[in-house]
Amino acid sequence: MKILCLESSCDETSIAIIDENYKIYSHVTNTQIEEFSKYGGVIPELSSRLHEKNIYYVYNQAINESKLKISDIDYLAVTVGPGLVGSLLCGINFIKTLSFIYKIPVIEVNHMQAHISSLYLEHEVKYPMLSLVVSGGHTMIVKCDSPTEYKIIGQTLDDACGECFDKVARVLDLGYPGGPKIDELSKSGKVTYEFVHAKDDNSYDFSYSGLKSNVFNFVNQSKMKNIDLNKSDLAASFQFYAIEILVKKMKKASFEYGINNISVVGGVSANSYLQKRMYEEFSKCMFVSHQYCTDNAAMIGARAIFDLNNAVSFEKINLKVNLSVEKNCQD
Ligand code: KG4
Ligand code: ZN
């Protein structure tokens, strides 16, 4: 059983071909990062146009590298949300067209479930599990009782953690995406500046707008007063406050729910300080390798394999091409 999977919810056009044993035949990703580094962030309209421009090339390369033909593909899988409306539509319409021409059924995949399913690519996942999902669009703690029973026990009330990294990096002139740049710069810095702890309370929710404004105001006031700032120390200090709250709330959730099976997924899970701290607190914490942290099509496949294995009936997944984007779009 071979599945061609597509991810286009934000600034990556990614196609993978994967089988039910998680064997990956090809995995091709075209990232729009270079384009958006000019602007310091993603411009949704431009992102859709770039997906539209590149999607066919990514598809051709994925087919060629897999040494398979489209006639070898049994299922198609595509991200239907959450994500940028135009970017999602490009991917969905491309998959619908393939489905229509080659009569291949489509599996619709939720992007956040796919991030959690990325664990299947490299780990044996056991339940119950607490998963910290941290990306450019989301910050949530998900209690997973089984692969189908997910409960969000806390999430950000405003900015997402990755979004905050990107915005703080912009004010420090570090470029886009800011997460990896702050991560790198922090390695040569010390936690010397004091910022607010983002929503340091008893709930499992997060808030990053206060920390973001705190850093912005501090940097702007220092500039006005001609005070020299040590960027490495600033990066390390911001990173400390942004990450420690995640670790603290995961510890609390683990204790309260009695779950020691912990995972971290999504783009921010690539952060070296977050990995270090989580391993200190939970020695068996699961992360995926870097290529599966940020948006990628293999994780869409991982979720699709799960849906196929658990489909109540073939009709449930067969030709689900009347995909509603509206209900799934958030950003
Ligand atoms: O999962 P992802 O590729 O896209 C979304 O679903 O949003 O996550 C992208 C986010 C960006 O905000 C990026 O800055 C952040 O992940 N990120 C990092 C690191 N690598 C990527 N944040 C902190 N440290 C990193 N090393
Ligand atoms: Zn993502």
Coordinates of C-alpha atoms and ligand atoms in Angstrom, one line a residue:
M1 CA 0.0 0.0 0.0
K2 CA 1.6 3.2 -1.1
I3 CA 0.4 6.7 -0.2
L4 CA 1.4 10.0 -1.8
C5 CA 1.1 12.7 0.8
L6 CA 1.2 16.5 0.5
E7 CA 1.7 19.3 3.0
S8 CA 1.2 22.9 2.0
S9 CA -0.4 24.6 5.0
C10 CA 2.2 27.3 5.4
D11 CA 5.5 28.0 3.7
E12 CA 6.7 24.5 2.8
T13 CA 5.5 22.6 -0.3
S14 CA 6.3 19.0 0.6
I15 CA 5.4 15.6 -1.0
A16 CA 6.4 12.2 0.3
I17 CA 5.6 8.7 -0.8
I18 CA 5.3 6.3 2.1
D19 CA 4.0 2.8 2.7
E20 CA 2.1 1.2 5.6
N21 CA 5.4 0.1 7.2
Y22 CA 6.6 3.8 7.3
K23 CA 9.1 3.1 4.5
I24 CA 9.7 6.4 2.8
Y25 CA 10.3 6.1 -1.0
S26 CA 10.8 9.8 -1.5
H27 CA 10.4 13.0 0.4
V28 CA 10.8 16.3 -1.3
T29 CA 10.3 19.7 0.3
N30 CA 10.5 23.1 -1.2
T31 CA 10.7 25.8 1.4
Q32 CA 9.8 29.4 0.9
I33 CA 12.0 30.6 3.7
E34 CA 14.5 32.4 1.5
E35 CA 11.7 34.4 -0.1
F36 CA 10.2 35.3 3.3
S37 CA 13.5 36.2 4.9
K38 CA 13.3 39.4 2.9
Y39 CA 10.1 40.4 4.7
G40 CA 10.7 38.9 8.1
G41 CA 7.6 36.7 8.0
V42 CA 5.2 34.8 5.8
I43 CA 3.0 36.8 3.4
P44 CA 0.0 34.5 2.9
E45 CA -0.9 35.7 -0.7
L46 CA 2.7 35.2 -1.8
S47 CA 2.9 31.9 -0.1
S48 CA -0.1 30.6 -2.2
R49 CA 1.5 31.8 -5.4
L50 CA 4.8 30.1 -4.6
H51 CA 3.0 26.8 -3.8
E52 CA 1.2 27.1 -7.1
K53 CA 4.4 27.7 -8.9
N54 CA 6.4 24.9 -7.3
I55 CA 3.9 22.1 -6.6
Y56 CA 4.2 20.4 -9.9
Y57 CA 8.0 20.3 -9.7
V58 CA 8.0 18.9 -6.2
Y59 CA 5.5 16.3 -7.4
N60 CA 7.6 15.3 -10.4
Q61 CA 10.8 15.1 -8.3
A62 CA 9.0 13.0 -5.6
I63 CA 7.7 10.5 -8.3
N64 CA 11.1 10.3 -10.0
E65 CA 13.1 9.8 -6.8
S66 CA 10.7 7.1 -5.6
K67 CA 11.2 5.1 -8.8
L68 CA 7.5 4.5 -8.8
K69 CA 4.7 5.6 -11.2
I70 CA 1.5 7.3 -10.2
S71 CA -0.3 4.1 -11.1
D72 CA 1.6 2.4 -8.2
I73 CA -0.1 4.8 -5.7
D74 CA -3.0 3.4 -3.7
Y75 CA -4.0 6.5 -1.7
L76 CA -3.5 10.2 -1.7
A77 CA -3.3 12.2 1.6
V78 CA -3.4 16.0 2.0
T79 CA -3.4 18.5 4.9
V80 CA -6.8 20.1 5.1
G81 CA -6.1 22.4 8.0
P82 CA -5.3 24.3 10.1
G83 CA -3.2 26.6 8.0
L84 CA -3.2 29.5 5.5
V85 CA -6.4 29.3 3.4
G86 CA -4.7 29.9 0.0
S87 CA -1.8 27.7 0.7
L88 CA -4.1 24.8 1.8
L89 CA -6.2 25.3 -1.3
C90 CA -3.3 24.9 -3.6
G91 CA -2.4 21.5 -2.1
I92 CA -6.0 20.3 -1.8
N93 CA -6.8 21.2 -5.4
F94 CA -3.6 19.6 -6.7
I95 CA -4.5 16.3 -4.8
K96 CA -8.2 16.6 -6.0
T97 CA -7.0 16.8 -9.6
L98 CA -4.7 13.7 -9.2
S99 CA -7.6 11.9 -7.5
F100 CA -10.0 12.8 -10.3
I101 CA -7.7 11.9 -13.1
Y102 CA -6.2 8.7 -11.7
K103 CA -9.2 7.6 -9.5
I104 CA -7.2 7.4 -6.3
P105 CA -9.0 7.9 -3.0
V106 CA -8.0 10.8 -0.8
I107 CA -7.4 10.9 3.0
E108 CA -7.8 14.3 4.6
V109 CA -5.3 15.0 7.4
N110 CA -5.4 17.5 10.2
H111 CA -2.0 19.2 10.5
M112 CA -1.8 19.1 14.3
Q113 CA -2.6 15.4 14.4
A114 CA 0.0 14.9 11.8
H115 CA 2.6 16.7 14.0
I116 CA 1.8 14.3 16.8
S117 CA 1.9 11.3 14.3
S118 CA 5.4 12.3 13.2
L119 CA 6.4 10.3 16.3
Y120 CA 5.3 7.1 14.5
L121 CA 8.1 7.7 11.9
E122 CA 10.8 7.1 14.5
H123 CA 9.3 5.8 17.7
E124 CA 7.2 3.1 19.1
V125 CA 4.4 5.2 20.5
K126 CA 2.6 4.1 23.7
Y127 CA -0.5 5.5 25.3
P128 CA -1.5 7.4 27.4
M129 CA 1.0 10.1 26.3
L130 CA 1.3 13.8 26.9
S131 CA 2.4 15.7 23.8
L132 CA 3.7 19.2 23.7
V133 CA 2.8 20.6 20.3
V134 CA 4.9 23.8 19.7
S135 CA 5.1 25.4 16.3
G136 CA 4.7 28.7 14.5
G137 CA 1.0 28.6 14.8
H138 CA 0.3 26.5 17.9
T139 CA 1.4 26.0 21.5
M140 CA -0.6 23.2 23.2
I141 CA -0.5 20.4 25.6
V142 CA -2.4 17.4 24.3
K143 CA -3.4 14.5 26.4
C144 CA -3.5 11.5 24.1
D145 CA -5.3 8.5 25.6
S146 CA -5.2 6.6 22.3
P147 CA -4.4 7.5 18.7
T148 CA -8.0 8.6 18.3
E149 CA -8.7 10.1 21.8
Y150 CA -7.0 13.5 22.0
K151 CA -7.8 16.2 24.5
I152 CA -6.2 19.7 24.4
I153 CA -5.7 20.5 28.1
G154 CA -4.0 23.8 27.5
Q155 CA -3.0 26.1 24.7
T156 CA -1.8 29.6 23.9
L157 CA -4.3 32.4 24.4
D158 CA -2.6 34.7 22.0
D159 CA 0.7 34.3 20.1
A160 CA 2.2 30.9 19.5
C161 CA 5.7 30.1 20.9
G162 CA 7.3 29.8 17.4
E163 CA 5.6 33.0 16.3
C164 CA 7.1 34.8 19.4
F165 CA 10.6 33.5 18.5
D166 CA 10.1 34.8 14.9
K167 CA 8.9 38.2 16.1
V168 CA 11.6 38.7 18.7
A169 CA 14.2 37.7 16.1
R170 CA 12.8 40.4 13.8
V171 CA 13.3 43.1 16.4
L172 CA 16.9 41.9 16.9
D173 CA 17.4 41.9 13.1
L174 CA 18.2 38.2 13.0
G175 CA 16.1 37.3 10.0
Y176 CA 13.4 34.7 9.4
P177 CA 12.6 32.1 10.7
G178 CA 13.7 33.4 14.0
G179 CA 13.6 30.2 16.0
P180 CA 16.8 28.6 14.7
K181 CA 18.6 31.9 14.7
I182 CA 17.8 32.6 18.4
D183 CA 18.6 29.0 19.2
E184 CA 22.1 29.4 17.6
L185 CA 22.9 32.8 19.0
S186 CA 21.8 31.8 22.5
K187 CA 24.6 29.2 22.6
S188 CA 27.1 32.0 23.0
G189 CA 25.0 34.1 25.4
K190 CA 24.0 34.1 29.1
V191 CA 20.7 34.6 30.8
T192 CA 21.4 38.1 32.1
Y193 CA 18.2 40.1 31.2
E194 CA 15.0 39.7 33.2
F195 CA 11.7 39.3 31.3
V196 CA 8.2 38.3 32.3
H197 CA 7.4 34.6 32.7
A198 CA 4.6 34.0 30.1
K199 CA 1.4 33.1 32.0
D200 CA 3.1 31.6 35.0
D201 CA 0.0 30.4 36.7
N202 CA -1.8 27.2 37.6
S203 CA -3.5 26.6 34.3
Y204 CA -2.1 24.7 31.3
D205 CA -2.6 27.7 29.0
F206 CA 0.1 29.8 27.6
S207 CA 0.5 33.5 26.6
Y208 CA 3.4 34.8 24.7
S209 CA 2.2 38.4 23.9
G210 CA 3.4 39.8 27.2
L211 CA 6.9 38.3 26.8
K212 CA 7.0 39.5 23.2
S213 CA 6.0 43.1 24.2
N214 CA 8.4 43.0 27.2
V215 CA 11.3 42.2 24.9
F216 CA 10.2 44.7 22.2
N217 CA 9.9 47.6 24.7
F218 CA 13.2 46.8 26.3
V219 CA 15.0 46.7 23.0
N220 CA 13.3 49.9 21.7
Q221 CA 13.9 51.8 24.9
S222 CA 17.6 50.7 25.0
K223 CA 17.9 51.9 21.4
M224 CA 16.4 55.3 22.2
K225 CA 18.8 55.7 25.2
N226 CA 21.8 54.5 23.0
I227 CA 22.4 51.7 25.4
D228 CA 24.4 48.8 23.8
L229 CA 22.7 45.5 24.0
N230 CA 24.4 42.1 24.0
K231 CA 22.3 40.2 21.4
S232 CA 23.6 36.8 22.4
D233 CA 22.6 37.5 26.0
L234 CA 19.2 38.9 24.9
A235 CA 18.6 35.8 22.8
A236 CA 19.5 33.5 25.6
S237 CA 17.4 35.4 28.1
F238 CA 14.3 35.5 25.9
Q239 CA 14.8 31.8 25.0
F240 CA 15.0 30.9 28.7
Y241 CA 11.7 32.6 29.5
A242 CA 9.9 31.3 26.4
I243 CA 11.0 27.7 27.0
E244 CA 11.0 27.3 30.8
I245 CA 7.2 27.9 31.0
L246 CA 6.7 25.0 28.6
V247 CA 8.9 22.7 30.7
K248 CA 7.2 23.8 33.9
K249 CA 3.6 23.2 32.6
M250 CA 4.6 19.8 31.1
K251 CA 6.0 18.8 34.5
K252 CA 2.8 19.8 36.3
A253 CA 0.7 18.0 33.7
S254 CA 2.8 14.9 33.9
F255 CA 2.4 14.9 37.7
E256 CA -1.3 15.7 37.8
Y257 CA -2.3 13.2 35.2
G258 CA 0.2 10.6 36.2
I259 CA 1.6 10.3 32.7
N260 CA 5.4 9.9 32.2
N261 CA 5.2 9.1 28.5
I262 CA 6.1 12.5 27.1
S263 CA 6.7 13.8 23.6
V264 CA 7.4 17.2 22.0
V265 CA 6.6 17.8 18.3
G266 CA 6.3 20.8 15.9
G267 CA 8.9 23.3 14.6
V268 CA 9.9 24.6 18.0
S269 CA 10.7 21.0 19.2
A270 CA 13.9 21.4 17.1
N271 CA 15.1 23.9 19.8
S272 CA 18.3 22.7 21.5
Y273 CA 17.5 24.3 24.8
L274 CA 14.0 22.9 24.9
Q275 CA 15.4 19.4 24.1
K276 CA 18.1 19.7 26.8
R277 CA 15.6 20.8 29.5
M278 CA 13.0 18.2 28.6
Y279 CA 15.6 15.4 28.7
E280 CA 16.7 16.7 32.1
E281 CA 13.2 16.5 33.4
F282 CA 12.0 13.4 31.4
S283 CA 14.8 11.2 30.5
K284 CA 12.7 9.2 27.9
C285 CA 11.0 12.2 26.3
M286 CA 10.4 11.6 22.6
F287 CA 11.5 14.0 19.9
V288 CA 11.7 13.4 16.2
S289 CA 14.7 14.2 14.1
H290 CA 15.0 17.7 12.8
Q291 CA 13.6 17.0 9.3
Y292 CA 10.3 15.8 10.9
C293 CA 10.0 18.7 13.5
T294 CA 9.2 21.4 11.0
D295 CA 6.4 21.0 8.4
N296 CA 6.9 18.0 6.2
A297 CA 4.8 15.5 4.1
A298 CA 6.1 12.4 5.8
M299 CA 4.1 13.2 9.0
I300 CA 1.0 13.6 6.8
G301 CA 1.7 10.1 5.6
A302 CA 2.2 8.9 9.2
R303 CA -1.3 10.2 10.1
A304 CA -2.8 8.8 6.9
I305 CA -1.5 5.3 7.7
F306 CA -3.1 5.5 11.0
D307 CA -6.4 6.6 9.5
L308 CA -6.3 3.8 7.0
N309 CA -5.6 1.1 9.6
N310 CA -8.4 2.4 11.7
A311 CA -11.0 3.2 9.0
V312 CA -14.3 1.8 10.0
S313 CA -15.2 1.2 6.3
F314 CA -13.6 1.9 3.0
E315 CA -16.4 4.5 2.3
K316 CA -15.2 6.5 5.3
I317 CA -12.1 7.5 3.4
N318 CA -12.9 6.8 -0.2
L319 CA -12.8 9.9 -2.4
K320 CA -13.3 12.4 0.4
V321 CA -12.7 15.1 -2.2
N322 CA -15.4 17.5 -1.1
L323 CA -12.9 18.8 1.3
S324 CA -14.1 21.8 3.2
V325 CA -11.2 24.2 3.7
E326 CA -13.2 26.9 5.6
K327 CA -13.9 24.8 8.6
N328 CA -10.2 23.9 9.0
C329 CA -8.5 27.2 8.4
Q330 CA -7.3 29.3 11.2
D331 CA -4.6 31.7 10.3
Ligands
KG4_1 O1 5.9 23.3 12.6 P1 6.4 24.4 11.8 O2 7.4 24.1 10.7 O3 5.2 25.2 11.2 C1 4.0 25.4 11.8 O4 3.2 24.5 11.8 O5 3.8 26.5 12.3 O6 7.1 25.4 12.9 C2 7.7 26.6 12.4 C3 8.2 27.4 13.6 C4 8.7 28.7 13.3 O7 8.1 29.7 14.1 C5 10.2 28.6 13.6 O8 10.8 29.8 14.1 C6 10.2 27.5 14.7 O9 9.2 26.6 14.3 N1 11.5 26.9 14.9 C7 12.2 27.0 16.0 C8 13.4 26.2 15.8 N2 13.3 25.7 14.6 C9 12.1 26.1 14.0 N3 12.0 27.6 17.2 C10 12.9 27.6 18.2 N4 14.1 26.9 18.0 C11 14.4 26.2 16.8 N5 15.5 25.6 16.7
ZN2 ZN 3.3 22.6 11.5

